[in-house]
XYZ file of C-alpha atoms in Angstrom:
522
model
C 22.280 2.383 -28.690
C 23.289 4.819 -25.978
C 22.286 4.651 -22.467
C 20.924 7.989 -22.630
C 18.183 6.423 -25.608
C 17.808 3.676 -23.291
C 14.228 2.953 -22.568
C 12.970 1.387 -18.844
C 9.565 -0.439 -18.555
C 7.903 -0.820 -15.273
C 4.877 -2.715 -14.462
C 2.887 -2.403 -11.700
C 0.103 -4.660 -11.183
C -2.864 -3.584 -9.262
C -5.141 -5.208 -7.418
C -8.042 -4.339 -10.348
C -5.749 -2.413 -12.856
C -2.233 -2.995 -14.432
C 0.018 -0.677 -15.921
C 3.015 -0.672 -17.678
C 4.967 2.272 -18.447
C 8.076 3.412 -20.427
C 10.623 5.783 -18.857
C 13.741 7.664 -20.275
C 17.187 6.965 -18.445
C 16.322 10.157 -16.488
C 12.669 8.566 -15.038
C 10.490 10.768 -18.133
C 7.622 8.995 -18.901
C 7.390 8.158 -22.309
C 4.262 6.133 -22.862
C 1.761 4.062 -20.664
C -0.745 1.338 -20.899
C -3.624 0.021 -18.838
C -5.784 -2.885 -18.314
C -8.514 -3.624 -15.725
C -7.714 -7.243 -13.651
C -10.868 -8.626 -12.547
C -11.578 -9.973 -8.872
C -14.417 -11.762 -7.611
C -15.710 -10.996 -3.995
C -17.846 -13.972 -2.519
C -20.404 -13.403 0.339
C -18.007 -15.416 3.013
C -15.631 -12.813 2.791
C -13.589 -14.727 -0.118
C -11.839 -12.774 -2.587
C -9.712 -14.350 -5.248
C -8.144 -13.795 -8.542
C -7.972 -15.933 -11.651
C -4.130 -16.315 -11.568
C -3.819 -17.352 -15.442
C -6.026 -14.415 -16.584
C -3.713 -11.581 -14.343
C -0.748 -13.617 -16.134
C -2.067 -12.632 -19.262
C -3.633 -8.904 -18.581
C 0.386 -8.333 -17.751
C 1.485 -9.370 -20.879
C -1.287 -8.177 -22.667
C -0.541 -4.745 -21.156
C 3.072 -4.779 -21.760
C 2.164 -5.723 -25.057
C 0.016 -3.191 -25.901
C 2.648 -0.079 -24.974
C 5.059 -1.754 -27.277
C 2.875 -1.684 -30.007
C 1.108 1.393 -29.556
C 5.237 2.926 -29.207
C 6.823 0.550 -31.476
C 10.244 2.467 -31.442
C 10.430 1.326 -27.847
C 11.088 -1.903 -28.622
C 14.990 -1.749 -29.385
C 15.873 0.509 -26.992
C 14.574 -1.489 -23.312
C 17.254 -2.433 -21.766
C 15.213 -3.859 -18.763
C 11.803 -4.820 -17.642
C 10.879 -4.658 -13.595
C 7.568 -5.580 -12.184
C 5.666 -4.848 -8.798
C 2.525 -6.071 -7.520
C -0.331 -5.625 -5.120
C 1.029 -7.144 -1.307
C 0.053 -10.135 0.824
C -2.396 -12.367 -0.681
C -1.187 -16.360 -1.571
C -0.175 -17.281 -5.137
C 0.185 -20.999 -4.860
C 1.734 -22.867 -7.902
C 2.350 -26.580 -8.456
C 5.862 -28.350 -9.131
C 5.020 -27.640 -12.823
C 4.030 -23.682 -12.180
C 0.174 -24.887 -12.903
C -1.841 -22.550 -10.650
C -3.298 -24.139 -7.718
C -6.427 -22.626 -7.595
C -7.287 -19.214 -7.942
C -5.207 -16.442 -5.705
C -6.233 -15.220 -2.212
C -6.386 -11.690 -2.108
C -5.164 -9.204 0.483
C -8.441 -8.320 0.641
C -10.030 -11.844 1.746
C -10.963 -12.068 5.442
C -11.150 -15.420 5.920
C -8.012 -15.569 7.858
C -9.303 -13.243 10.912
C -9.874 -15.727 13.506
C -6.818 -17.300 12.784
C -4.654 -13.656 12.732
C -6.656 -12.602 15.578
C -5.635 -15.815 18.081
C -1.756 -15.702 16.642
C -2.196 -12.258 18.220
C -3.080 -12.936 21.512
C -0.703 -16.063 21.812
C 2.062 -16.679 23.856
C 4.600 -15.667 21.223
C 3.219 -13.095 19.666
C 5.339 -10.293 21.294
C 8.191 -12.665 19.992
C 7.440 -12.717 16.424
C 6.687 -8.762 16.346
C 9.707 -7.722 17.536
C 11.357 -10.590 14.803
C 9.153 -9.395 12.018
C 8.378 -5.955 13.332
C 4.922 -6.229 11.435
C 1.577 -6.727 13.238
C -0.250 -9.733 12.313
C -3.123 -9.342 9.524
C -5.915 -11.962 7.872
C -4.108 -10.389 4.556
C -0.772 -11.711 5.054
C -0.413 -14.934 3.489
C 0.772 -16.182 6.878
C -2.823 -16.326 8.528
C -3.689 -17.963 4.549
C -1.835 -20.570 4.233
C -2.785 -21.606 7.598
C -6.135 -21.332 6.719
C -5.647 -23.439 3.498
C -3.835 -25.889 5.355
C -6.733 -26.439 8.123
C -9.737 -26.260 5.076
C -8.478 -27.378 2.059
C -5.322 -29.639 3.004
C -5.603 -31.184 -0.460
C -4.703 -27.780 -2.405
C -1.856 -27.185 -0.189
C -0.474 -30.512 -0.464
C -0.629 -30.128 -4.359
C 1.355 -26.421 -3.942
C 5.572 -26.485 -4.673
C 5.327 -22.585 -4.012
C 3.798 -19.646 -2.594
C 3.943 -16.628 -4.523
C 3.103 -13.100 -3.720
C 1.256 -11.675 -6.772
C 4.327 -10.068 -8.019
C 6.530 -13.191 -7.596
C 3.947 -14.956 -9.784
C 4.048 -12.540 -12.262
C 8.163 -12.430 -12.384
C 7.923 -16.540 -12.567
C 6.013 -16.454 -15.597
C 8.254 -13.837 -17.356
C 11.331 -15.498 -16.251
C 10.712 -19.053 -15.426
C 12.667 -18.414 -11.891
C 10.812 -19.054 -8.321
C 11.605 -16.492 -6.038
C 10.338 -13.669 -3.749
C 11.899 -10.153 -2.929
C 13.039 -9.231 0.590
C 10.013 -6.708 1.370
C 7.289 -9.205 1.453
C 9.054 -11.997 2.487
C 10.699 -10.673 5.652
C 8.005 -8.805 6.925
C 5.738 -12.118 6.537
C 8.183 -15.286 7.481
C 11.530 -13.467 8.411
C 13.718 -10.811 10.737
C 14.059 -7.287 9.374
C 17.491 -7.161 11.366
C 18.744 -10.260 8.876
C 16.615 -9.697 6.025
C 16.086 -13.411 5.253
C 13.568 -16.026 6.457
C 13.616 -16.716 10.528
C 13.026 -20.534 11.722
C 11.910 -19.311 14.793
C 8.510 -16.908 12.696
C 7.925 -20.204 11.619
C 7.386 -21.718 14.322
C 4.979 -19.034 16.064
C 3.027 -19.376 12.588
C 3.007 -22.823 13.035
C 4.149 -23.083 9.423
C 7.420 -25.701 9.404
C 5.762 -28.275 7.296
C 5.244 -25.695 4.952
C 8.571 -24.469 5.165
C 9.228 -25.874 1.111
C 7.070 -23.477 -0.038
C 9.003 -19.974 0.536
C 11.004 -19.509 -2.572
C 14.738 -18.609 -2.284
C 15.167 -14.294 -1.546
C 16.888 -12.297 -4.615
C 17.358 -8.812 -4.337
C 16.113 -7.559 -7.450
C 19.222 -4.973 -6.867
C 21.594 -8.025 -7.206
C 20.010 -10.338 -9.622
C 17.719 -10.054 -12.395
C 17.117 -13.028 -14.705
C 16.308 -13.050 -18.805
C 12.612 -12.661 -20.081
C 11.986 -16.272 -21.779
C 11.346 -16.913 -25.575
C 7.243 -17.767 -24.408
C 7.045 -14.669 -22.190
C 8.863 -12.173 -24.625
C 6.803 -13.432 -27.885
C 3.326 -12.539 -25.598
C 4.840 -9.210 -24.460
C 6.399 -8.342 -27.780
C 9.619 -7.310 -26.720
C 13.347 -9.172 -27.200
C 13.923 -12.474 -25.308
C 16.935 -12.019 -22.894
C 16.504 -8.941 -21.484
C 16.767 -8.712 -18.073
C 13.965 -8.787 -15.189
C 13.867 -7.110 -12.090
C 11.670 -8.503 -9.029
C 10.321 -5.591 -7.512
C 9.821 -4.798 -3.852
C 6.158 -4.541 -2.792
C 4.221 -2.113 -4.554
C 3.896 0.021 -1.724
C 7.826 0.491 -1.607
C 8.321 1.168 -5.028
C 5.477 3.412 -5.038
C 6.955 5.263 -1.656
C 10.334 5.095 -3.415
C 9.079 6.937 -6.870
C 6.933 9.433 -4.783
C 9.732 11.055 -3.375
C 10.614 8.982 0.257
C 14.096 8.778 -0.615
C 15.145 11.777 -2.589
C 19.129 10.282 -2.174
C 19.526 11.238 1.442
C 18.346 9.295 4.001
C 16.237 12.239 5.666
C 13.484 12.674 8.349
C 10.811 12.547 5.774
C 7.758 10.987 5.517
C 5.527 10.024 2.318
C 2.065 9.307 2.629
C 0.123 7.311 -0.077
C -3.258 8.698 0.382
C -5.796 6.909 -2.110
C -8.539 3.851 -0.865
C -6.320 2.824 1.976
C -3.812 5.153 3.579
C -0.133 4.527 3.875
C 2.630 6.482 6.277
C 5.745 5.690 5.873
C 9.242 6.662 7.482
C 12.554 5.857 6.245
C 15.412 4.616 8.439
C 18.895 4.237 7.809
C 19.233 0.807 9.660
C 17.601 -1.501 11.747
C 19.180 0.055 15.009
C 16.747 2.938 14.262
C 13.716 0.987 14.178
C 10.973 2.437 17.281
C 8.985 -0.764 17.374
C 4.549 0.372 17.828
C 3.842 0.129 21.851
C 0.391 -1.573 20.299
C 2.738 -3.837 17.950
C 0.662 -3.216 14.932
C 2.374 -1.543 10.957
C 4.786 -2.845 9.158
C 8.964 -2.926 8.958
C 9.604 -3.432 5.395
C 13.074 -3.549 3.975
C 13.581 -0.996 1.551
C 15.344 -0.909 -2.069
C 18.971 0.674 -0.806
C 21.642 -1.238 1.150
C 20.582 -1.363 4.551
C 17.777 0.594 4.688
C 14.364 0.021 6.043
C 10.926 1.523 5.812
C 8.356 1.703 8.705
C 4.688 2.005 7.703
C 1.211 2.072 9.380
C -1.525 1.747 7.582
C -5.065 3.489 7.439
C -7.366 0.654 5.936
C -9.778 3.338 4.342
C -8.840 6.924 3.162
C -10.418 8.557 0.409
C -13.208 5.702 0.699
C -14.136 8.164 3.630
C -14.569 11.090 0.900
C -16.496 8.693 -1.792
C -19.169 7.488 0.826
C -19.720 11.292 1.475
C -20.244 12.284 -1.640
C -21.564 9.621 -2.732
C -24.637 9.789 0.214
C -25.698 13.293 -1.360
C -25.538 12.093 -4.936
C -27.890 9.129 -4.135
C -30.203 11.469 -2.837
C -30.287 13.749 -5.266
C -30.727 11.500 -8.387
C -33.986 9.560 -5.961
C -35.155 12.716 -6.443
C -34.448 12.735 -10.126
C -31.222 15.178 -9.954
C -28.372 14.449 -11.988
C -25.399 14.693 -9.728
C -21.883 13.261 -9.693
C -18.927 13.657 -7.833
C -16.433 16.031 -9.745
C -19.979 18.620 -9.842
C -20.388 18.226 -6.142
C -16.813 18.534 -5.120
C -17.279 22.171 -7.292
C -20.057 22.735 -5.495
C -18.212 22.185 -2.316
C -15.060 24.288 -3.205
C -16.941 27.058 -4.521
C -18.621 27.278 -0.933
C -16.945 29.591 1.540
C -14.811 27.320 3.363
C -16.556 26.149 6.510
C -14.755 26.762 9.780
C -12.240 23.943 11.853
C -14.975 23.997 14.961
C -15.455 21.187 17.515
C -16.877 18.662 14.476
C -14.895 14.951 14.830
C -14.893 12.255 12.604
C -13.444 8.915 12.888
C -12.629 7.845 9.733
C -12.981 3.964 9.957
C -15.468 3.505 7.385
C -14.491 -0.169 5.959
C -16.127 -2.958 7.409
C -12.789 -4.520 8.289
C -12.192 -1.969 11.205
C -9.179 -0.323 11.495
C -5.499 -1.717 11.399
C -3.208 1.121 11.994
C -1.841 2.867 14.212
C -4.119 0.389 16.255
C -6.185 -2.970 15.236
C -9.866 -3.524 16.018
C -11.350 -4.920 12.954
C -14.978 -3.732 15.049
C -14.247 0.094 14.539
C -16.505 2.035 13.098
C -16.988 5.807 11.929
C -18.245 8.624 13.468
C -18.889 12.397 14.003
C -18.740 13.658 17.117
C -19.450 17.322 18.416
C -22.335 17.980 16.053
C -25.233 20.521 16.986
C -28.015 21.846 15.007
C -25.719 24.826 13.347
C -23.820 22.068 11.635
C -23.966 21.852 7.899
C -23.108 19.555 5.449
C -19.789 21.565 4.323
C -19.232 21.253 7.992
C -19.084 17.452 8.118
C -17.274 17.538 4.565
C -14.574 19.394 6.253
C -14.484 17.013 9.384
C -14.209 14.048 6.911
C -10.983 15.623 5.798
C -9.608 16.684 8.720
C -10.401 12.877 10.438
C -8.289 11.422 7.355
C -5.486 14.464 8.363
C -5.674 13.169 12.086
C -5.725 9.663 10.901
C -1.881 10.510 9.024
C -1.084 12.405 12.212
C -2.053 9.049 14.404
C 0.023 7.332 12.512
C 3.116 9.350 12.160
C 2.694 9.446 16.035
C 2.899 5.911 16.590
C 6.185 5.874 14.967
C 8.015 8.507 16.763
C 8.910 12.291 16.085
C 6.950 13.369 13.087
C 8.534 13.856 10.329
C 10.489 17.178 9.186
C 8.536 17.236 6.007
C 6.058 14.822 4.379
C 5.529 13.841 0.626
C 2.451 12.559 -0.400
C 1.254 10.862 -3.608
C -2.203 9.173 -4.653
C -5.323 10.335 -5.083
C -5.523 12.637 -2.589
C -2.153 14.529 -3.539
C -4.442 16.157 -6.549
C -6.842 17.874 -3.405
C -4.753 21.300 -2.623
C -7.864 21.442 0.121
C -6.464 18.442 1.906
C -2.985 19.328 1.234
C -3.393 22.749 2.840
C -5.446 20.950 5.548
C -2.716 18.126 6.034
C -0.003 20.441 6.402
C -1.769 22.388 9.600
C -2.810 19.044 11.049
C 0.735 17.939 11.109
C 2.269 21.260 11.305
C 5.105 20.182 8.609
C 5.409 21.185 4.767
C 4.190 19.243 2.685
C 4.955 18.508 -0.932
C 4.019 16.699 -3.566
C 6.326 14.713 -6.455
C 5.809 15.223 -10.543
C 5.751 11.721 -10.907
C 1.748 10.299 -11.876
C 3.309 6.711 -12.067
C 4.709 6.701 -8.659
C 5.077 2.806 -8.465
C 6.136 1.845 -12.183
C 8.763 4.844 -11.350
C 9.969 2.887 -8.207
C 10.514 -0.486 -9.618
C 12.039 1.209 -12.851
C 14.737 2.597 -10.509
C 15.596 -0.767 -9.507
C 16.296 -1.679 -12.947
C 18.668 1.491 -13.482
C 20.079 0.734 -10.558
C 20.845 -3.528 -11.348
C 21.831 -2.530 -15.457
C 24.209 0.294 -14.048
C 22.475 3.225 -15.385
C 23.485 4.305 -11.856
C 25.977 3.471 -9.668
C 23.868 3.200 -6.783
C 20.092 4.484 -5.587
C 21.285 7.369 -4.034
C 22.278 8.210 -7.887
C 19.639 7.496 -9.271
C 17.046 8.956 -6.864
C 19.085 12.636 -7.497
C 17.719 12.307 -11.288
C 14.487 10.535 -11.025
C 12.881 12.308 -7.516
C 15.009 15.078 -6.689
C 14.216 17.188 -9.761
C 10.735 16.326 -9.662
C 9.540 17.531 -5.813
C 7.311 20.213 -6.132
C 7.796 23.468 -3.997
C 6.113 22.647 -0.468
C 2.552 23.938 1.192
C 3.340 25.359 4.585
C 1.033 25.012 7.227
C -1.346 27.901 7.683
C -0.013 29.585 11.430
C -3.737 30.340 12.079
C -4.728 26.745 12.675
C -2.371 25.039 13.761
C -2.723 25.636 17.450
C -6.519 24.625 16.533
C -5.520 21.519 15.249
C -3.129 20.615 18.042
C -5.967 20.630 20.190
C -8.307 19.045 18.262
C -5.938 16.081 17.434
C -5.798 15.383 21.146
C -9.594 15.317 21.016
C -9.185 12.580 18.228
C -7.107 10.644 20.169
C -9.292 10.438 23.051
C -12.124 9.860 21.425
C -11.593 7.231 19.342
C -9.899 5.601 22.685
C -13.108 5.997 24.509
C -15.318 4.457 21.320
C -13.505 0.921 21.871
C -16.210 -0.378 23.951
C -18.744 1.207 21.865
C -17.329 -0.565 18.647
C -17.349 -3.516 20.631
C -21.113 -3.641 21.409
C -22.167 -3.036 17.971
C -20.217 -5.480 16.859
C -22.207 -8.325 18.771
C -25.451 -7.014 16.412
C -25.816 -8.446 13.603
C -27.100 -5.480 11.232
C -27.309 -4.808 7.624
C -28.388 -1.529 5.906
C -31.660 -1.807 4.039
């Protein structure tokens, strides 16, 4: 077989779906597969996965493209797999699940994230892990665990993240990729574990747990008879540990294009993620309000800084979705692709003095700053306001939420890629673009995060010398030609982003109140 018939499967596993997909030596997708991964929400604020039955959607999925493209089989010459981030995977000395996983989504942590945050050290372990504290990280977990259910922790040998779980029961090996395990227990400058994180966390005794760092760029391990019978492809070939999803998924939507530039990529879908690239840790510009994330990313050196939006185009669903309920009480068939017509076949509505605040989840906000009371809003409104008005504000608060962001980290970026679902809205594009006052463009690339860990596997079975190489083939060719900012707003929208930033300084105390009542919508 030739390397250019080679064949490249990357899995990325979801929070509630999994894919696999099959790329050419050049990053063409050749054929995908899909399968929902159940998680169960509990009242308390719980929210765990069966860690068996995402073991076997995985396998099941991989499965499934091989037969549905059975002359794939021959021709991988590497499997790489990345996963939703934080959350605790705990396995026993025999790899027997200890219980079902904690999500990133579980909040049962937030006490204990919110007093490592206003401790003593905490301005010590920020500017170690460069990463703002969060009841996601399996940090704030396993010190939960330890304090309520001592028993299960004692039982645990290891603590996976989901996709070290996932890369354990392909290959057999324990171990966790440099992304999620310096950012949660280590020092970005090193890129290993730090004794002195663990000491802040108050997590020594748990020390054992942390598997050993491999760079899946280094090392990849052989897919075991058991794992490559369920997957049906050939025992032996090698895996790739991933980075965290959101890495590979910035690194196949375009971040790193095989220069080390001052762009930006912005995942826009449920949550929002801005992300710069830097070409070492001397360039790191650490947040004044010590929240986001400094991830290492997957080329020699390098690191990523992120903040994160905890809800974006949940903003847009609740919305639409507010109209739609209305209208089918009233016995009107309505859904949200006819409504969004409805909306863009409107005469666009003008940028006037309508805010919104788009902190819709319950859990607050956690980037650019954290208050897990904030709430949305519209502010401005008077009685010649429509509802294409506040449709438009709800876009422009998720534009002004990038901007806040991209702020927080410095000098905005020269350009900024986006991918997810909002990178299919050439409304919000367009709207983006004036908000920032930077091109934006979009990548050819649907499987953004498959594409990123697939890359790694070029990369580690020499496809490519290095990811500078392969990023030239797989990204390069595949950005889009950018949206410019329209000239006509953008002096509009510099004003009214200061207005954004004020307000949602002044709404702190507000947040604060309503937090103290109890309420519930009927």
């Amino acid at each position: 077989m030739t390397m250019n018939n080679a064949v490249i499967i990357g899995v990325d596993a979801g929070t509630s779906m999994i894919k696999a997909v099959a790329f050419d030596h050049q990053g063409t997708v050749l054929a995908t597969a899909s399968h929902p991964n159940p998680y169960v929400s509990h009242a308390n604020g719980h929210v765990e996965q069966d860690m068996l039955e995402t073991w076997q959607v995985t396998a099941d999925v991989i499965s499934s493209l091989v037969e549905g493209n059975p002359e794939i089989r021959d021709r991988v010459i590497g499997l790489g797999i990345t996963a939703q981030g934080d959350g605790t995977w705990l396995v026993d000395r025999d790899g027997v699940p200890v219980g079902p996983a904690l999500l990133w989504l579980d909040s049962r942590a937030s006490e204990i994230a919110q007093a490592i945050s206003e401790g003593p050290d905490y301005d010590t372990l920020f500017s170690l892990t460069g990463t703002g504290v969060n009841a996601c990280q399996q940090s704030c977990q396993l010190r939960w665990l330890q304090q309520h259910e001592p028993e299960r922790v004692a039982l645990a040998a290891s603590a996976f993240h989901a996709k070290d779980w996932l890369y354990y029961c392909l290959t057999g090996v324990r171990a966790a990729d440099p992304s999620e395990a310096v950012f949660t227990f280590g020092n970005f400058r090193t890129r290993n574990y730090e004794q002195e994180v663990l000491r802040i966390l108050k997590l020594e005794s748990l020390q054992h747990l942390l598997p050993p760092i491999v760079d899946g760029l280094e090392d990849a391990y052989p897919l075991t008879q058991d794992a490559a019978k369920r997957c049906g492809l050939p025992m032996g070939i090698p895996v790739t540990l991933g980075y965290v999803d959101v890495m590979c998924t910035a690194l196949g939507g375009g971040l790193y294009d095989g220069h080390c530039t001052q762009s930006g990529c912005s995942i826009v879908g449920t949550t929002g993620m801005h992300i710069r690239l830097l070409p070492d840790a001397k360039a790191v510009r650490l947040s004044e309000e010590k929240t986001g994330y400094i991830m290492c990313f997957p080329e020699k050196g390098m690191l990523a800084q992120m903040q994160s939006n905890m809800s974006a185009t949940l903003n847009i669903d609740w919305i639409l979705d507010m109209v739609i309920t209305v209208c089918n009480d009233l016995g009107v068939t309505l859904d949200r692709q006819a409504l969004l017509k409805l909306i863009d076949d409107h005469p666009p509505a003008n940028a006037e003095c309508v805010l919104f605040h788009p902190y819709i989840s319950n859990a607050g906000e956690r980037g650019p700053f954290l208050d897990p009371k904030a709430r949305a809003s519209f502010s401005g409104l008077d009685i010649h306001h429509s509802y294409y008005h506040l449709f438009l504000a709800v876009l422009e608060g998720l534009a002004f939420a990038t901007w806040d962001c991209y702020r927080a980290m410095g000098d905005l970026p020269n350009e900024v890629r986006i991918t997810g679902g909002a990178a299919h809205s050439q409304r919000f594009i367009s709207l983006l673009a004036s908000v920032l006052n930077r091109p934006i463009r979009r990548i050819d690339q649907q499987e953004a995060g498959a594409a990123g860990v697939a890359m790694m596997v070029a990369v580690k079975v020499g496809l490519y010398n290095d990811m500078a190489s392969a990023a030239e083939s797989w990204v390069k060719p595949r950005l889009l030609s950018s949206v410019q900012p329209d000239a006509s707003l953008v002096h509009v929208y510099q004003s009214k982003r200061d207005l954004y930033l004020q307000t949602r300084t002044y709404f702190s105390p507000v947040w604060a109140a309503f937090g103290h009542q109890k309420r519930s919508p009927s």
